[in-house]
């Protein structure tokens, strides 16, 4: 069964606690937390202090997505702020293998995120060390962008590699995901759907999460 990870970036920051409580009441398993530094991506979101407030108010798994340069400097502080999973960008470090080890040493689960242009083959030598691979289906930096359909091919490739090598990392898809494309994404082999605008900008976020959760279930039930 797939996992829903609403992205808090699309919440209303004037009433963050209310929006977190909405997620608490929903069927989502994760809270996806986008950290942007204005250098790795052309936008700045929030830092450890805000993440600490978010994690203390939230009863879901805290899935931190670091879109920052020099992530090795900040892994421990985001763990201390309540991150359960920490994903770093492969493009943001020259020592990815070491950094994955560093994340795991904090006790967090380790993820690596790939920009749309980065090949899944580039992770070949670290896949066994990973708990999740985040495939960016938009260029990171902003919520509300259009899903890049080329991502579907990358999901299939990664899912095939996983099966061939008998590995068990999860595949998370981040950017432009909603009710209109979730089925295709799941069919391609994804396990975790990050959904920002499609959840928070909908009339009833709890209901939208429920619908995202139900996608593909009818087929599942046949087996
Ligand atoms: C993009 C972020 C995404 C974003 C997704 O840089 O990593 O997590 O919040 O937002 P939507 O679902 O609106 O594309
Ligand atoms: Zn993200």
mmCIF file of C-alpha atoms and ligand atoms in Angstrom:
data_model
loop_
_atom_site.group_PDB
_atom_site.id
_atom_site.type_symbol
_atom_site.label_atom_id
_atom_site.label_comp_id
_atom_site.label_asym_id
_atom_site.label_seq_id
_atom_site.Cartn_x
_atom_site.Cartn_y
_atom_site.Cartn_z
ATOM 1 C CA UNK A 1 0.000 0.000 0.000
ATOM 2 C CA UNK A 2 1.363 3.415 -0.922
ATOM 3 C CA UNK A 3 2.150 6.263 1.447
ATOM 4 C CA UNK A 4 0.859 9.845 1.265
ATOM 5 C CA UNK A 5 3.232 12.640 2.282
ATOM 6 C CA UNK A 6 1.520 16.048 2.285
ATOM 7 C CA UNK A 7 4.040 18.850 1.795
ATOM 8 C CA UNK A 8 3.744 21.529 4.466
ATOM 9 C CA UNK A 9 5.227 24.081 2.036
ATOM 10 C CA UNK A 10 1.729 24.543 0.613
ATOM 11 C CA UNK A 11 0.149 25.173 4.040
ATOM 12 C CA UNK A 12 -0.963 28.541 5.348
ATOM 13 C CA UNK A 13 1.905 29.662 7.565
ATOM 14 C CA UNK A 14 -0.344 32.030 9.492
ATOM 15 C CA UNK A 15 -2.168 29.004 10.794
ATOM 16 C CA UNK A 16 0.446 26.322 10.633
ATOM 17 C CA UNK A 17 -0.818 24.505 13.710
ATOM 18 C CA UNK A 18 -4.305 24.168 12.234
ATOM 19 C CA UNK A 19 -2.899 22.790 8.991
ATOM 20 C CA UNK A 20 -0.695 20.312 10.883
ATOM 21 C CA UNK A 21 -3.727 19.221 12.892
ATOM 22 C CA UNK A 22 -5.574 18.598 9.637
ATOM 23 C CA UNK A 23 -2.747 16.279 8.584
ATOM 24 C CA UNK A 24 -2.793 14.635 12.028
ATOM 25 C CA UNK A 25 -6.456 13.743 11.496
ATOM 26 C CA UNK A 26 -5.888 12.441 7.965
ATOM 27 C CA UNK A 27 -4.788 9.085 6.571
ATOM 28 C CA UNK A 28 -1.397 10.507 5.544
ATOM 29 C CA UNK A 29 1.572 8.625 6.985
ATOM 30 C CA UNK A 30 4.261 11.293 6.518
ATOM 31 C CA UNK A 31 4.599 15.037 6.790
ATOM 32 C CA UNK A 32 6.930 16.169 3.989
ATOM 33 C CA UNK A 33 9.041 19.148 5.073
ATOM 34 C CA UNK A 34 10.837 21.151 2.365
ATOM 35 C CA UNK A 35 13.927 23.011 3.520
ATOM 36 C CA UNK A 36 15.286 25.517 0.965
ATOM 37 C CA UNK A 37 18.323 27.736 1.380
ATOM 38 C CA UNK A 38 18.077 30.170 -1.527
ATOM 39 C CA UNK A 39 21.388 28.818 -2.904
ATOM 40 C CA UNK A 40 20.769 25.234 -3.980
ATOM 41 C CA UNK A 41 17.304 26.331 -5.088
ATOM 42 C CA UNK A 42 16.067 29.841 -5.909
ATOM 43 C CA UNK A 43 13.770 30.068 -2.891
ATOM 44 C CA UNK A 44 14.063 30.163 0.908
ATOM 45 C CA UNK A 45 11.577 28.291 3.091
ATOM 46 C CA UNK A 46 12.370 27.695 6.783
ATOM 47 C CA UNK A 47 15.024 26.247 9.080
ATOM 48 C CA UNK A 48 15.519 23.953 12.056
ATOM 49 C CA UNK A 49 13.615 26.069 14.536
ATOM 50 C CA UNK A 50 10.371 25.952 12.545
ATOM 51 C CA UNK A 51 10.895 22.251 11.804
ATOM 52 C CA UNK A 52 11.138 21.665 15.551
ATOM 53 C CA UNK A 53 7.750 23.321 16.116
ATOM 54 C CA UNK A 54 6.241 21.389 13.219
ATOM 55 C CA UNK A 55 7.559 18.034 14.428
ATOM 56 C CA UNK A 56 6.403 18.631 17.987
ATOM 57 C CA UNK A 57 2.865 19.377 16.754
ATOM 58 C CA UNK A 58 2.700 16.512 14.268
ATOM 59 C CA UNK A 59 2.008 12.837 14.984
ATOM 60 C CA UNK A 60 3.168 11.626 11.547
ATOM 61 C CA UNK A 61 6.609 10.551 10.312
ATOM 62 C CA UNK A 62 8.649 13.698 9.657
ATOM 63 C CA UNK A 63 10.146 13.422 6.156
ATOM 64 C CA UNK A 64 12.687 16.229 5.736
ATOM 65 C CA UNK A 65 13.788 17.115 2.199
ATOM 66 C CA UNK A 66 16.948 19.228 2.311
ATOM 67 C CA UNK A 67 17.340 21.437 -0.752
ATOM 68 C CA UNK A 68 20.476 23.072 0.575
ATOM 69 C CA UNK A 69 24.192 23.248 -0.203
ATOM 70 C CA UNK A 70 26.642 21.660 2.250
ATOM 71 C CA UNK A 71 23.968 19.360 3.696
ATOM 72 C CA UNK A 72 26.649 17.552 5.758
ATOM 73 C CA UNK A 73 26.746 20.591 8.064
ATOM 74 C CA UNK A 74 23.055 20.431 8.916
ATOM 75 C CA UNK A 75 22.055 16.767 9.086
ATOM 76 C CA UNK A 76 22.453 16.466 12.876
ATOM 77 C CA UNK A 77 20.556 19.668 13.607
ATOM 78 C CA UNK A 78 17.568 18.576 11.498
ATOM 79 C CA UNK A 79 17.619 15.211 13.251
ATOM 80 C CA UNK A 80 17.587 17.102 16.571
ATOM 81 C CA UNK A 81 14.647 19.143 15.254
ATOM 82 C CA UNK A 82 12.637 15.920 14.876
ATOM 83 C CA UNK A 83 13.370 14.547 11.409
ATOM 84 C CA UNK A 84 12.649 10.802 11.100
ATOM 85 C CA UNK A 85 13.797 10.622 7.467
ATOM 86 C CA UNK A 86 16.395 12.965 5.975
ATOM 87 C CA UNK A 87 16.797 13.226 2.198
ATOM 88 C CA UNK A 88 19.703 15.118 0.681
ATOM 89 C CA UNK A 89 20.278 16.005 -2.955
ATOM 90 C CA UNK A 90 22.890 13.981 -4.818
ATOM 91 C CA UNK A 91 23.727 17.190 -6.701
ATOM 92 C CA UNK A 92 24.525 19.035 -3.462
ATOM 93 C CA UNK A 93 27.445 16.928 -2.268
ATOM 94 C CA UNK A 94 30.621 15.364 -3.658
ATOM 95 C CA UNK A 95 30.735 12.727 -0.906
ATOM 96 C CA UNK A 96 27.303 11.148 -1.131
ATOM 97 C CA UNK A 97 28.348 7.782 0.312
ATOM 98 C CA UNK A 98 29.832 9.417 3.400
ATOM 99 C CA UNK A 99 26.799 11.663 3.817
ATOM 100 C CA UNK A 100 24.376 8.733 3.735
ATOM 101 C CA UNK A 101 26.424 7.110 6.502
ATOM 102 C CA UNK A 102 26.310 10.353 8.454
ATOM 103 C CA UNK A 103 22.498 10.506 8.218
ATOM 104 C CA UNK A 104 22.198 6.925 9.442
ATOM 105 C CA UNK A 105 24.535 7.571 12.367
ATOM 106 C CA UNK A 106 22.047 10.153 13.665
ATOM 107 C CA UNK A 107 19.411 7.385 13.788
ATOM 108 C CA UNK A 108 17.348 8.871 10.956
ATOM 109 C CA UNK A 109 16.411 6.984 7.792
ATOM 110 C CA UNK A 110 18.414 8.072 4.784
ATOM 111 C CA UNK A 111 17.098 9.298 1.456
ATOM 112 C CA UNK A 112 18.680 10.771 -1.657
ATOM 113 C CA UNK A 113 16.796 13.147 -3.944
ATOM 114 C CA UNK A 114 17.505 13.516 -7.670
ATOM 115 C CA UNK A 115 16.761 16.556 -9.806
ATOM 116 C CA UNK A 116 14.876 15.866 -13.044
ATOM 117 C CA UNK A 117 18.075 15.811 -15.142
ATOM 118 C CA UNK A 118 20.012 13.424 -12.867
ATOM 119 C CA UNK A 119 19.987 9.778 -13.931
ATOM 120 C CA UNK A 120 18.881 6.990 -11.620
ATOM 121 C CA UNK A 121 22.058 5.123 -12.657
ATOM 122 C CA UNK A 122 24.093 7.709 -10.754
ATOM 123 C CA UNK A 123 22.850 6.078 -7.524
ATOM 124 C CA UNK A 124 23.889 2.571 -8.540
ATOM 125 C CA UNK A 125 26.678 2.305 -5.957
ATOM 126 C CA UNK A 126 24.677 3.534 -2.971
ATOM 127 C CA UNK A 127 21.251 1.985 -3.502
ATOM 128 C CA UNK A 128 21.746 -0.742 -0.892
ATOM 129 C CA UNK A 129 22.413 1.899 1.753
ATOM 130 C CA UNK A 130 19.237 3.867 1.108
ATOM 131 C CA UNK A 131 15.832 3.833 2.752
ATOM 132 C CA UNK A 132 14.312 6.002 0.046
ATOM 133 C CA UNK A 133 15.031 7.632 -3.306
ATOM 134 C CA UNK A 134 13.194 10.892 -3.978
ATOM 135 C CA UNK A 135 12.644 11.469 -7.681
ATOM 136 C CA UNK A 136 11.927 15.138 -8.300
ATOM 137 C CA UNK A 137 9.117 15.451 -10.813
ATOM 138 C CA UNK A 138 9.542 19.250 -10.964
ATOM 139 C CA UNK A 139 12.627 21.420 -10.707
ATOM 140 C CA UNK A 140 12.902 21.925 -6.944
ATOM 141 C CA UNK A 141 12.307 25.304 -5.367
ATOM 142 C CA UNK A 142 8.587 25.928 -5.581
ATOM 143 C CA UNK A 143 5.273 24.262 -4.963
ATOM 144 C CA UNK A 144 2.483 24.249 -7.508
ATOM 145 C CA UNK A 145 4.516 23.356 -10.615
ATOM 146 C CA UNK A 146 3.594 20.999 -13.432
ATOM 147 C CA UNK A 147 4.550 17.317 -13.216
ATOM 148 C CA UNK A 148 7.366 16.381 -15.643
ATOM 149 C CA UNK A 149 6.161 13.241 -17.394
ATOM 150 C CA UNK A 150 9.683 11.978 -18.137
ATOM 151 C CA UNK A 151 9.743 11.052 -14.430
ATOM 152 C CA UNK A 152 7.532 8.042 -15.146
ATOM 153 C CA UNK A 153 10.380 6.422 -17.078
ATOM 154 C CA UNK A 154 12.769 7.071 -14.205
ATOM 155 C CA UNK A 155 10.351 5.454 -11.753
ATOM 156 C CA UNK A 156 10.136 2.349 -13.942
ATOM 157 C CA UNK A 157 13.918 2.133 -14.276
ATOM 158 C CA UNK A 158 14.438 2.417 -10.548
ATOM 159 C CA UNK A 159 11.657 -0.046 -9.771
ATOM 160 C CA UNK A 160 13.224 -2.571 -12.177
ATOM 161 C CA UNK A 161 16.666 -2.150 -10.639
ATOM 162 C CA UNK A 162 15.169 -2.608 -7.195
ATOM 163 C CA UNK A 163 13.472 -5.847 -8.215
ATOM 164 C CA UNK A 164 16.544 -7.169 -10.048
ATOM 165 C CA UNK A 165 18.855 -6.479 -7.143
ATOM 166 C CA UNK A 166 16.307 -7.442 -4.517
ATOM 167 C CA UNK A 167 16.604 -4.140 -2.651
ATOM 168 C CA UNK A 168 13.945 -2.511 -0.530
ATOM 169 C CA UNK A 169 14.338 1.251 -0.618
ATOM 170 C CA UNK A 170 11.123 3.175 -1.228
ATOM 171 C CA UNK A 171 10.530 5.408 -4.239
ATOM 172 C CA UNK A 172 9.112 8.831 -3.387
ATOM 173 C CA UNK A 173 7.789 11.185 -6.081
ATOM 174 C CA UNK A 174 7.913 14.886 -5.357
ATOM 175 C CA UNK A 175 6.312 17.693 -7.353
ATOM 176 C CA UNK A 176 3.088 18.210 -9.264
ATOM 177 C CA UNK A 177 1.437 15.081 -7.883
ATOM 178 C CA UNK A 178 -2.355 15.026 -7.567
ATOM 179 C CA UNK A 179 -5.497 13.035 -8.216
ATOM 180 C CA UNK A 180 -5.056 13.495 -11.979
ATOM 181 C CA UNK A 181 -1.729 11.618 -12.244
ATOM 182 C CA UNK A 182 -1.325 9.561 -9.056
ATOM 183 C CA UNK A 183 -2.540 6.341 -10.659
ATOM 184 C CA UNK A 184 0.077 6.462 -13.441
ATOM 185 C CA UNK A 185 2.816 7.275 -10.929
ATOM 186 C CA UNK A 186 1.860 4.343 -8.726
ATOM 187 C CA UNK A 187 1.586 1.989 -11.684
ATOM 188 C CA UNK A 188 5.131 2.955 -12.704
ATOM 189 C CA UNK A 189 6.351 1.681 -9.311
ATOM 190 C CA UNK A 190 6.245 4.578 -6.831
ATOM 191 C CA UNK A 191 5.603 3.978 -3.110
ATOM 192 C CA UNK A 192 5.328 7.474 -1.639
ATOM 193 C CA UNK A 193 3.402 10.415 -3.104
ATOM 194 C CA UNK A 194 4.375 13.888 -1.966
ATOM 195 C CA UNK A 195 1.429 16.229 -2.457
ATOM 196 C CA UNK A 196 1.530 19.924 -1.625
ATOM 197 C CA UNK A 197 -0.859 22.106 -3.583
ATOM 198 C CA UNK A 198 -3.156 19.253 -4.541
ATOM 199 C CA UNK A 199 -3.852 18.640 -0.838
ATOM 200 C CA UNK A 200 -3.693 22.073 0.802
ATOM 201 C CA UNK A 201 -5.301 24.048 -2.016
ATOM 202 C CA UNK A 202 -8.180 21.597 -2.261
ATOM 203 C CA UNK A 203 -11.494 22.301 -0.603
ATOM 204 C CA UNK A 204 -11.184 19.397 1.794
ATOM 205 C CA UNK A 205 -7.573 18.259 2.401
ATOM 206 C CA UNK A 206 -8.573 15.259 4.531
ATOM 207 C CA UNK A 207 -10.899 14.039 1.789
ATOM 208 C CA UNK A 208 -8.233 14.610 -0.914
ATOM 209 C CA UNK A 209 -5.713 12.568 1.095
ATOM 210 C CA UNK A 210 -8.315 9.820 1.443
ATOM 211 C CA UNK A 211 -8.848 9.823 -2.331
ATOM 212 C CA UNK A 212 -5.095 9.722 -3.006
ATOM 213 C CA UNK A 213 -4.839 6.826 -0.597
ATOM 214 C CA UNK A 214 -7.639 4.918 -2.341
ATOM 215 C CA UNK A 215 -6.070 5.127 -5.801
ATOM 216 C CA UNK A 216 -5.086 1.713 -7.095
ATOM 217 C CA UNK A 217 -6.748 -0.074 -4.192
ATOM 218 C CA UNK A 218 -9.380 -1.750 -6.312
ATOM 219 C CA UNK A 219 -6.668 -3.411 -8.375
ATOM 220 C CA UNK A 220 -4.750 -4.350 -5.193
ATOM 221 C CA UNK A 221 -7.825 -6.034 -3.772
ATOM 222 C CA UNK A 222 -7.976 -8.477 -6.700
ATOM 223 C CA UNK A 223 -4.703 -10.060 -5.711
HETATM 224 C C1 LIG B 1 9.522 21.330 -4.553
HETATM 225 C C2 LIG B 1 9.278 20.616 -3.234
HETATM 226 C C3 LIG B 1 8.009 19.874 -3.203
HETATM 227 C C4 LIG B 1 6.787 20.747 -3.242
HETATM 228 C C5 LIG B 1 5.673 19.964 -3.863
HETATM 229 O O1 LIG B 1 10.766 21.927 -4.505
HETATM 230 O O2 LIG B 1 10.332 19.707 -2.981
HETATM 231 O O3 LIG B 1 7.951 19.015 -2.071
HETATM 232 O O4 LIG B 1 6.398 21.202 -1.978
HETATM 233 O O5 LIG B 1 4.612 20.819 -4.064
HETATM 234 P P1 LIG B 1 3.477 20.497 -5.132
HETATM 235 O O6 LIG B 1 2.837 19.222 -4.717
HETATM 236 O O7 LIG B 1 2.585 21.698 -5.015
HETATM 237 O O8 LIG B 1 4.153 20.397 -6.472
HETATM 238 ZN ZN1 LIG B 2 10.061 18.111 -1.358
#
